[in-house]
Amino acid sequence: MLIAIPLLIIPVVLYNILVLTEGATQADALLNDPLFSVTMTSGAQWGVSWGDLILFVGLILLFFELIKSTSSQRVAIVNHALSMVLFIAVLIEFLLLRGFATSTFFLIVVMILLDVLAGFIVTIIASRKDFDLGN
């Protein structure tokens, strides 16, 4: 049943921990200030922040969520429902809480929305194919 839990809850939890432990203003600084930098072959410095790392983790998990959405198991329906609940929760956080009105969190919200849409679209297409084959 653990497979039904949306993986995108991980970046949401990381972001929540960061904002709720540091406060809204300090969390904004932590999300944007470079954690470390990498010197590129061009000589430019690429600064990587906590926000970048959270988005990176989110994108990797979105890939796995999209793969999970192609499953036709019954647990996939539970996963779609939990993804919708997660989307509603993060949308409320984004709209109503001060520390969550950032570009980083907005992109997390968009990733979760894409997961919800992909899950429902894949399920509808798969059920339509099953219905067509039944005739």
Coordinates of N, CA, C and O in Angstrom, one line a residue:
M1 N 0.8 -1.2 0.0 CA 0.0 0.0 0.0 C 0.9 1.3 0.0 O 0.4 2.3 -0.3
L2 N 2.1 1.1 0.4 CA 3.0 2.3 0.3 C 3.2 2.8 -1.1 O 3.5 4.0 -1.2
I3 N 3.0 2.0 -2.1 CA 3.2 2.4 -3.4 C 2.1 3.5 -3.8 O 2.3 4.3 -4.7
A4 N 1.0 3.5 -3.1 CA -0.1 4.5 -3.3 C 0.3 5.9 -2.9 O -0.3 6.8 -3.4
I5 N 1.2 6.0 -2.0 CA 1.6 7.4 -1.5 C 2.4 8.1 -2.6 O 3.3 7.6 -3.2
P6 N 1.9 9.3 -2.9 CA 2.6 10.1 -4.0 C 4.0 10.4 -3.6 O 4.3 10.9 -2.5
L7 N 5.0 10.2 -4.4 CA 6.4 10.5 -4.2 C 6.7 11.9 -4.0 O 7.6 12.4 -3.4
L8 N 5.8 12.8 -4.7 CA 6.0 14.2 -4.6 C 5.7 14.8 -3.3 O 5.9 16.0 -3.1
I9 N 5.3 14.0 -2.3 CA 5.2 14.5 -1.0 C 6.6 14.8 -0.4 O 6.7 15.6 0.5
I10 N 7.6 14.1 -0.9 CA 8.9 14.3 -0.3 C 9.4 15.8 -0.5 O 9.9 16.4 0.5
P11 N 9.4 16.4 -1.7 CA 9.8 17.8 -1.8 C 8.9 18.7 -1.0 O 9.4 19.7 -0.5
V12 N 7.6 18.4 -0.9 CA 6.7 19.2 -0.1 C 7.1 19.2 1.3 O 7.1 20.2 2.0
V13 N 7.4 18.0 1.8 CA 7.8 17.9 3.3 C 9.1 18.6 3.5 O 9.3 19.3 4.5
L14 N 10.1 18.5 2.6 CA 11.4 19.2 2.7 C 11.2 20.7 2.7 O 11.8 21.4 3.6
Y15 N 10.3 21.2 1.9 CA 10.1 22.6 1.8 C 9.4 23.1 3.1 O 9.7 24.1 3.7
N16 N 8.4 22.3 3.6 CA 7.7 22.6 4.8 C 8.6 22.6 6.0 O 8.5 23.5 6.8
I17 N 9.5 21.7 6.1 CA 10.5 21.6 7.2 C 11.3 22.9 7.1 O 11.6 23.5 8.2
L18 N 11.8 23.2 6.0 CA 12.7 24.4 5.8 C 11.9 25.7 6.2 O 12.5 26.5 7.0
V19 N 10.7 25.9 5.8 CA 10.0 27.1 6.0 C 9.5 27.1 7.5 O 9.6 28.2 8.2
L20 N 9.0 26.0 8.0 CA 8.4 26.0 9.4 C 9.5 26.1 10.4 O 9.2 26.6 11.5
T21 N 10.7 25.6 10.2 CA 11.8 25.7 11.2 C 12.6 27.0 11.1 O 13.0 27.4 12.1
E22 N 12.7 27.5 9.9 CA 13.5 28.7 9.8 C 12.7 30.0 9.8 O 13.3 31.1 10.0
G23 N 11.4 30.0 9.6 CA 10.6 31.2 9.4 C 10.6 31.6 8.0 O 11.5 31.2 7.2
A24 N 9.6 32.4 7.6 CA 9.4 32.8 6.2 C 10.6 33.6 5.6 O 11.0 33.3 4.5
T25 N 11.1 34.6 6.4 CA 12.1 35.4 5.8 C 13.5 34.7 5.7 O 14.2 34.8 4.7
Q26 N 13.8 33.9 6.7 CA 15.1 33.2 6.7 C 15.0 32.1 5.7 O 16.0 31.7 5.0
A27 N 13.9 31.4 5.5 CA 13.7 30.3 4.6 C 13.9 30.9 3.2 O 14.5 30.2 2.3
D28 N 13.4 32.1 2.9 CA 13.6 32.7 1.6 C 15.0 32.9 1.3 O 15.5 32.6 0.1
A29 N 15.8 33.3 2.3 CA 17.2 33.5 2.1 C 17.9 32.2 1.8 O 18.8 32.0 1.0
L30 N 17.5 31.2 2.6 CA 18.1 29.8 2.4 C 17.8 29.2 1.1 O 18.6 28.5 0.5
L31 N 16.6 29.5 0.6 CA 16.2 28.9 -0.7 C 17.0 29.5 -1.8 O 17.2 28.9 -2.9
N32 N 17.4 30.8 -1.7 CA 18.0 31.5 -2.8 C 19.5 31.7 -2.7 O 20.2 31.8 -3.7
D33 N 20.1 31.7 -1.5 CA 21.5 31.8 -1.3 C 22.2 30.5 -1.7 O 21.8 29.4 -1.4
P34 N 23.3 30.6 -2.5 CA 24.0 29.4 -2.9 C 24.5 28.6 -1.8 O 25.1 29.1 -0.8
L35 N 24.2 27.3 -1.8 CA 24.7 26.4 -0.8 C 26.2 26.0 -1.1 O 27.0 25.9 -0.3
F36 N 26.4 25.8 -2.4 CA 27.8 25.6 -2.9 C 27.8 26.0 -4.4 O 26.7 26.3 -5.0
S37 N 29.0 26.2 -4.9 CA 29.1 26.6 -6.3 C 30.0 25.6 -7.1 O 30.9 25.1 -6.5
V38 N 29.8 25.5 -8.3 CA 30.6 24.6 -9.2 C 31.2 25.5 -10.3 O 30.5 26.3 -10.9
T39 N 32.4 25.4 -10.5 CA 33.1 26.1 -11.6 C 32.9 25.3 -12.9 O 33.3 24.1 -13.0
M40 N 32.3 25.9 -13.8 CA 32.1 25.3 -15.1 C 33.3 25.4 -16.0 O 34.2 26.2 -15.7
T41 N 33.3 24.7 -17.1 CA 34.5 24.7 -18.0 C 34.6 26.1 -18.6 O 35.7 26.5 -19.0
S42 N 33.5 26.8 -18.7 CA 33.6 28.2 -19.3 C 34.2 29.2 -18.3 O 34.4 30.3 -18.7
G43 N 34.3 28.8 -17.1 CA 34.9 29.7 -16.1 C 33.8 30.3 -15.2 O 34.0 31.0 -14.2
A44 N 32.5 30.1 -15.6 CA 31.4 30.7 -14.9 C 31.1 29.9 -13.6 O 31.4 28.7 -13.5
Q45 N 30.6 30.6 -12.6 CA 30.3 29.9 -11.4 C 28.8 29.6 -11.3 O 28.0 30.5 -11.5
W46 N 28.5 28.3 -11.1 CA 27.1 27.9 -11.0 C 26.7 27.7 -9.6 O 27.2 26.8 -8.9
G47 N 25.9 28.6 -9.0 CA 25.5 28.5 -7.6 C 24.3 27.6 -7.4 O 23.3 27.8 -8.1
V48 N 24.4 26.7 -6.6 CA 23.3 25.7 -6.3 C 22.8 26.0 -4.9 O 23.5 26.0 -3.9
S49 N 21.5 26.3 -4.8 CA 20.8 26.6 -3.5 C 19.9 25.5 -3.0 O 19.7 24.5 -3.8
W50 N 19.4 25.6 -1.8 CA 18.5 24.6 -1.3 C 17.2 24.5 -2.2 O 16.7 23.4 -2.4
G51 N 16.8 25.6 -2.7 CA 15.6 25.6 -3.6 C 15.9 24.8 -4.8 O 15.0 24.1 -5.3
D52 N 17.1 25.0 -5.4 CA 17.5 24.2 -6.6 C 17.5 22.7 -6.3 O 17.0 21.9 -7.1
L53 N 18.0 22.3 -5.1 CA 18.1 20.9 -4.8 C 16.7 20.3 -4.5 O 16.5 19.2 -5.0
I54 N 15.8 21.1 -3.9 CA 14.5 20.6 -3.7 C 13.8 20.4 -5.0 O 13.1 19.4 -5.3
L55 N 13.9 21.3 -6.0 CA 13.3 21.2 -7.3 C 13.9 20.0 -8.1 O 13.2 19.3 -8.8
F56 N 15.2 19.8 -7.9 CA 15.9 18.7 -8.6 C 15.3 17.4 -8.1 O 15.0 16.5 -8.9
V57 N 15.2 17.2 -6.8 CA 14.6 16.0 -6.2 C 13.1 15.9 -6.7 O 12.7 14.8 -7.1
G58 N 12.4 17.0 -6.7 CA 11.0 16.9 -7.2 C 10.9 16.5 -8.7 O 10.0 15.7 -9.0
L59 N 11.8 17.0 -9.5 CA 11.8 16.6 -10.9 C 12.1 15.1 -11.1 O 11.4 14.4 -11.9
I60 N 13.0 14.6 -10.3 CA 13.3 13.1 -10.4 C 12.1 12.3 -9.9 O 11.7 11.3 -10.6
L61 N 11.5 12.8 -8.8 CA 10.3 12.1 -8.3 C 9.1 12.2 -9.3 O 8.3 11.3 -9.4
L62 N 9.0 13.3 -10.0 CA 7.9 13.5 -10.9 C 8.1 12.4 -12.1 O 7.1 11.9 -12.5
F63 N 9.3 12.2 -12.5 CA 9.5 11.2 -13.5 C 9.0 9.8 -13.0 O 8.3 9.1 -13.8
F64 N 9.3 9.4 -11.8 CA 8.8 8.1 -11.3 C 7.3 8.1 -11.1 O 6.7 7.1 -11.3
E65 N 6.7 9.3 -10.7 CA 5.3 9.4 -10.6 C 4.6 9.2 -11.9 O 3.6 8.6 -12.0
L66 N 5.2 9.7 -13.0 CA 4.6 9.6 -14.3 C 4.7 8.1 -14.8 O 3.8 7.6 -15.4
I67 N 5.8 7.5 -14.4 CA 5.9 6.0 -14.7 C 4.8 5.2 -13.9 O 4.1 4.4 -14.4
K68 N 4.6 5.6 -12.6 CA 3.6 4.9 -11.8 C 2.2 5.2 -12.3 O 1.3 4.3 -12.2
S69 N 2.0 6.3 -13.0 CA 0.6 6.6 -13.4 C 0.2 5.7 -14.6 O -1.0 5.6 -14.9
T70 N 1.2 5.1 -15.3 CA 0.8 4.2 -16.4 C 0.4 2.8 -15.9 O -0.1 2.0 -16.7
S71 N 0.5 2.6 -14.6 CA 0.1 1.3 -14.1 C -1.4 1.2 -14.1 O -2.2 2.2 -13.8
S72 N -1.9 0.0 -14.3 CA -3.4 -0.2 -14.3 C -3.8 -1.0 -13.1 O -4.9 -1.5 -13.1
Q73 N -3.0 -1.0 -12.1 CA -3.4 -1.7 -10.9 C -4.4 -0.8 -10.1 O -4.6 0.4 -10.3
R74 N -5.1 -1.5 -9.2 CA -6.1 -0.8 -8.4 C -5.5 0.3 -7.5 O -6.1 1.3 -7.2
V75 N -4.3 0.0 -7.1 CA -3.6 1.0 -6.2 C -3.3 2.3 -6.9 O -3.1 3.3 -6.3
A76 N -3.3 2.3 -8.3 CA -3.1 3.5 -9.0 C -4.2 4.5 -8.8 O -4.0 5.7 -8.8
I77 N -5.4 4.0 -8.6 CA -6.6 4.9 -8.4 C -6.4 5.6 -7.0 O -6.7 6.8 -6.9
V78 N -5.9 4.8 -6.0 CA -5.7 5.4 -4.7 C -4.6 6.5 -4.8 O -4.6 7.6 -4.2
N79 N -3.5 6.2 -5.6 CA -2.4 7.1 -5.8 C -3.0 8.4 -6.5 O -2.5 9.5 -6.1
H80 N -3.9 8.3 -7.5 CA -4.4 9.5 -8.1 C -5.2 10.3 -7.1 O -5.1 11.5 -7.1
A81 N -6.0 9.6 -6.3 CA -6.8 10.4 -5.3 C -5.9 11.1 -4.3 O -6.1 12.2 -3.9
L82 N -4.8 10.4 -3.8 CA -3.9 11.0 -2.8 C -3.1 12.2 -3.5 O -2.8 13.2 -2.8
S83 N -2.8 12.0 -4.8 CA -2.1 13.1 -5.5 C -3.0 14.3 -5.6 O -2.6 15.5 -5.4
M84 N -4.3 14.1 -5.8 CA -5.3 15.2 -5.8 C -5.4 15.9 -4.4 O -5.4 17.1 -4.4
V85 N -5.4 15.1 -3.4 CA -5.4 15.7 -2.0 C -4.2 16.5 -1.8 O -4.2 17.6 -1.2
L86 N -3.0 15.9 -2.2 CA -1.7 16.6 -2.0 C -1.8 17.9 -2.8 O -1.3 19.0 -2.3
F87 N -2.3 17.9 -4.0 CA -2.4 19.2 -4.8 C -3.2 20.2 -4.1 O -2.8 21.4 -4.1
I88 N -4.4 19.8 -3.6 CA -5.2 20.8 -2.9 C -4.5 21.3 -1.7 O -4.6 22.6 -1.4
A89 N -3.8 20.5 -1.0 CA -3.1 21.0 0.2 C -2.0 22.0 -0.1 O -1.8 23.0 0.5
V90 N -1.2 21.7 -1.2 CA -0.1 22.6 -1.5 C -0.6 23.9 -2.2 O 0.0 24.9 -2.0
L91 N -1.7 23.8 -2.9 CA -2.4 25.0 -3.4 C -2.8 25.9 -2.3 O -2.6 27.1 -2.4
I92 N -3.4 25.3 -1.3 CA -3.8 26.1 -0.1 C -2.6 26.8 0.6 O -2.7 28.0 0.9
E93 N -1.6 26.0 0.7 CA -0.3 26.6 1.3 C 0.2 27.7 0.5 O 0.6 28.8 1.0
F94 N 0.2 27.5 -0.8 CA 0.8 28.5 -1.7 C 0.0 29.8 -1.7 O 0.5 30.9 -1.7
L95 N -1.4 29.7 -1.6 CA -2.2 30.9 -1.7 C -2.4 31.6 -0.3 O -2.5 32.8 -0.3
L96 N -2.3 30.8 0.8 CA -2.6 31.4 2.1 C -1.5 31.6 3.1 O -1.6 32.4 4.0
L97 N -0.4 30.9 2.9 CA 0.7 31.0 3.9 C 1.9 31.8 3.3 O 2.3 31.6 2.2
R98 N 2.4 32.7 4.1 CA 3.4 33.7 3.7 C 4.7 33.0 3.2 O 5.2 33.4 2.2
G99 N 5.2 32.0 3.9 CA 6.5 31.4 3.5 C 6.5 30.6 2.2 O 7.5 30.1 1.7
F100 N 5.3 30.3 1.7 CA 5.1 29.4 0.6 C 4.8 30.1 -0.7 O 4.7 29.5 -1.7
A101 N 4.8 31.4 -0.7 CA 4.6 32.2 -1.9 C 5.9 32.5 -2.6 O 6.3 33.7 -2.7
T102 N 6.6 31.5 -3.0 CA 7.8 31.6 -3.7 C 7.8 30.9 -5.1 O 6.9 30.0 -5.3
S103 N 8.7 31.2 -5.9 CA 8.8 30.5 -7.2 C 9.1 29.1 -7.1 O 8.6 28.2 -7.8
T104 N 10.0 28.7 -6.1 CA 10.3 27.4 -5.8 C 9.1 26.5 -5.5 O 8.9 25.5 -6.1
F105 N 8.3 27.0 -4.6 CA 7.1 26.3 -4.2 C 6.1 26.3 -5.3 O 5.4 25.3 -5.5
F106 N 6.0 27.3 -6.1 CA 5.1 27.4 -7.2 C 5.4 26.2 -8.2 O 4.5 25.6 -8.7
L107 N 6.7 26.0 -8.4 CA 7.1 25.0 -9.3 C 6.8 23.6 -8.8 O 6.5 22.7 -9.5
I108 N 6.9 23.5 -7.4 CA 6.5 22.2 -6.8 C 5.0 22.0 -7.0 O 4.6 20.9 -7.3
V109 N 4.2 23.0 -6.8 CA 2.8 22.9 -7.1 C 2.5 22.5 -8.5 O 1.6 21.7 -8.8
V110 N 3.2 23.1 -9.5 CA 3.0 22.7 -10.9 C 3.4 21.3 -11.1 O 2.7 20.6 -11.9
M111 N 4.4 20.8 -10.5 CA 4.8 19.4 -10.7 C 3.7 18.5 -10.2 O 3.4 17.5 -10.8
I112 N 3.1 18.8 -9.0 CA 2.1 18.0 -8.5 C 0.8 18.1 -9.4 O 0.2 17.0 -9.6
L113 N 0.5 19.2 -9.9 CA -0.6 19.4 -10.9 C -0.4 18.5 -12.1 O -1.3 17.8 -12.6
L114 N 0.9 18.5 -12.6 CA 1.2 17.6 -13.8 C 1.0 16.2 -13.4 O 0.5 15.4 -14.3
D115 N 1.4 15.8 -12.2 CA 1.2 14.4 -11.8 C -0.3 14.0 -11.7 O -0.7 13.0 -12.2
V116 N -1.1 14.9 -11.2 CA -2.5 14.7 -11.1 C -3.1 14.6 -12.5 O -3.9 13.6 -12.8
L117 N -2.8 15.5 -13.4 CA -3.3 15.5 -14.8 C -2.9 14.2 -15.5 O -3.7 13.6 -16.2
A118 N -1.6 13.9 -15.4 CA -1.1 12.7 -16.1 C -1.8 11.5 -15.6 O -2.1 10.6 -16.4
G119 N -2.0 11.4 -14.3 CA -2.6 10.2 -13.8 C -4.0 10.0 -14.3 O -4.4 8.9 -14.8
F120 N -4.8 11.1 -14.3 CA -6.2 11.0 -14.8 C -6.3 10.8 -16.3 O -7.1 10.0 -16.8
I121 N -5.4 11.4 -17.0 CA -5.4 11.3 -18.5 C -5.0 9.9 -18.9 O -5.7 9.3 -19.8
V122 N -4.0 9.3 -18.3 CA -3.6 8.0 -18.6 C -4.6 7.0 -18.2 O -4.9 6.0 -19.0
T123 N -5.3 7.2 -17.1 CA -6.4 6.3 -16.7 C -7.5 6.3 -17.7 O -8.1 5.3 -18.0
I124 N -7.9 7.5 -18.1 CA -9.0 7.7 -19.0 C -8.7 7.0 -20.4 O -9.5 6.3 -21.0
I125 N -7.5 7.2 -20.9 CA -7.1 6.6 -22.1 C -7.1 5.1 -22.0 O -7.5 4.4 -22.9
A126 N -6.5 4.6 -20.9 CA -6.4 3.2 -20.8 C -7.8 2.5 -20.7 O -8.1 1.5 -21.2
S127 N -8.7 3.2 -19.9 CA -10.1 2.7 -19.8 C -10.8 2.8 -21.1 O -11.7 1.9 -21.5
R128 N -10.6 3.8 -21.9 CA -11.2 3.9 -23.2 C -10.8 2.8 -24.2 O -11.5 2.2 -24.9
K129 N -9.5 2.4 -24.1 CA -8.9 1.3 -24.9 C -9.6 0.0 -24.5 O -9.9 -0.8 -25.3
D130 N -9.7 -0.2 -23.1 CA -10.4 -1.4 -22.6 C -11.8 -1.5 -23.1 O -12.3 -2.5 -23.4
F131 N -12.5 -0.3 -23.1 CA -13.9 -0.3 -23.5 C -14.0 -0.6 -25.0 O -14.9 -1.3 -25.4
D132 N -13.1 0.0 -25.8 CA -13.1 -0.2 -27.2 C -12.9 -1.7 -27.6 O -13.5 -2.3 -28.5
L133 N -12.0 -2.3 -26.8 CA -11.6 -3.7 -27.1 C -12.8 -4.6 -26.7 O -12.9 -5.7 -27.2
G134 N -13.6 -4.2 -25.7 CA -14.7 -5.0 -25.2 C -15.8 -5.1 -26.3 O -16.5 -6.1 -26.3
N135 N -15.9 -4.2 -27.2 CA -16.9 -4.3 -28.2 C -16.4 -5.1 -29.3 O -16.9 -5.6 -30.2

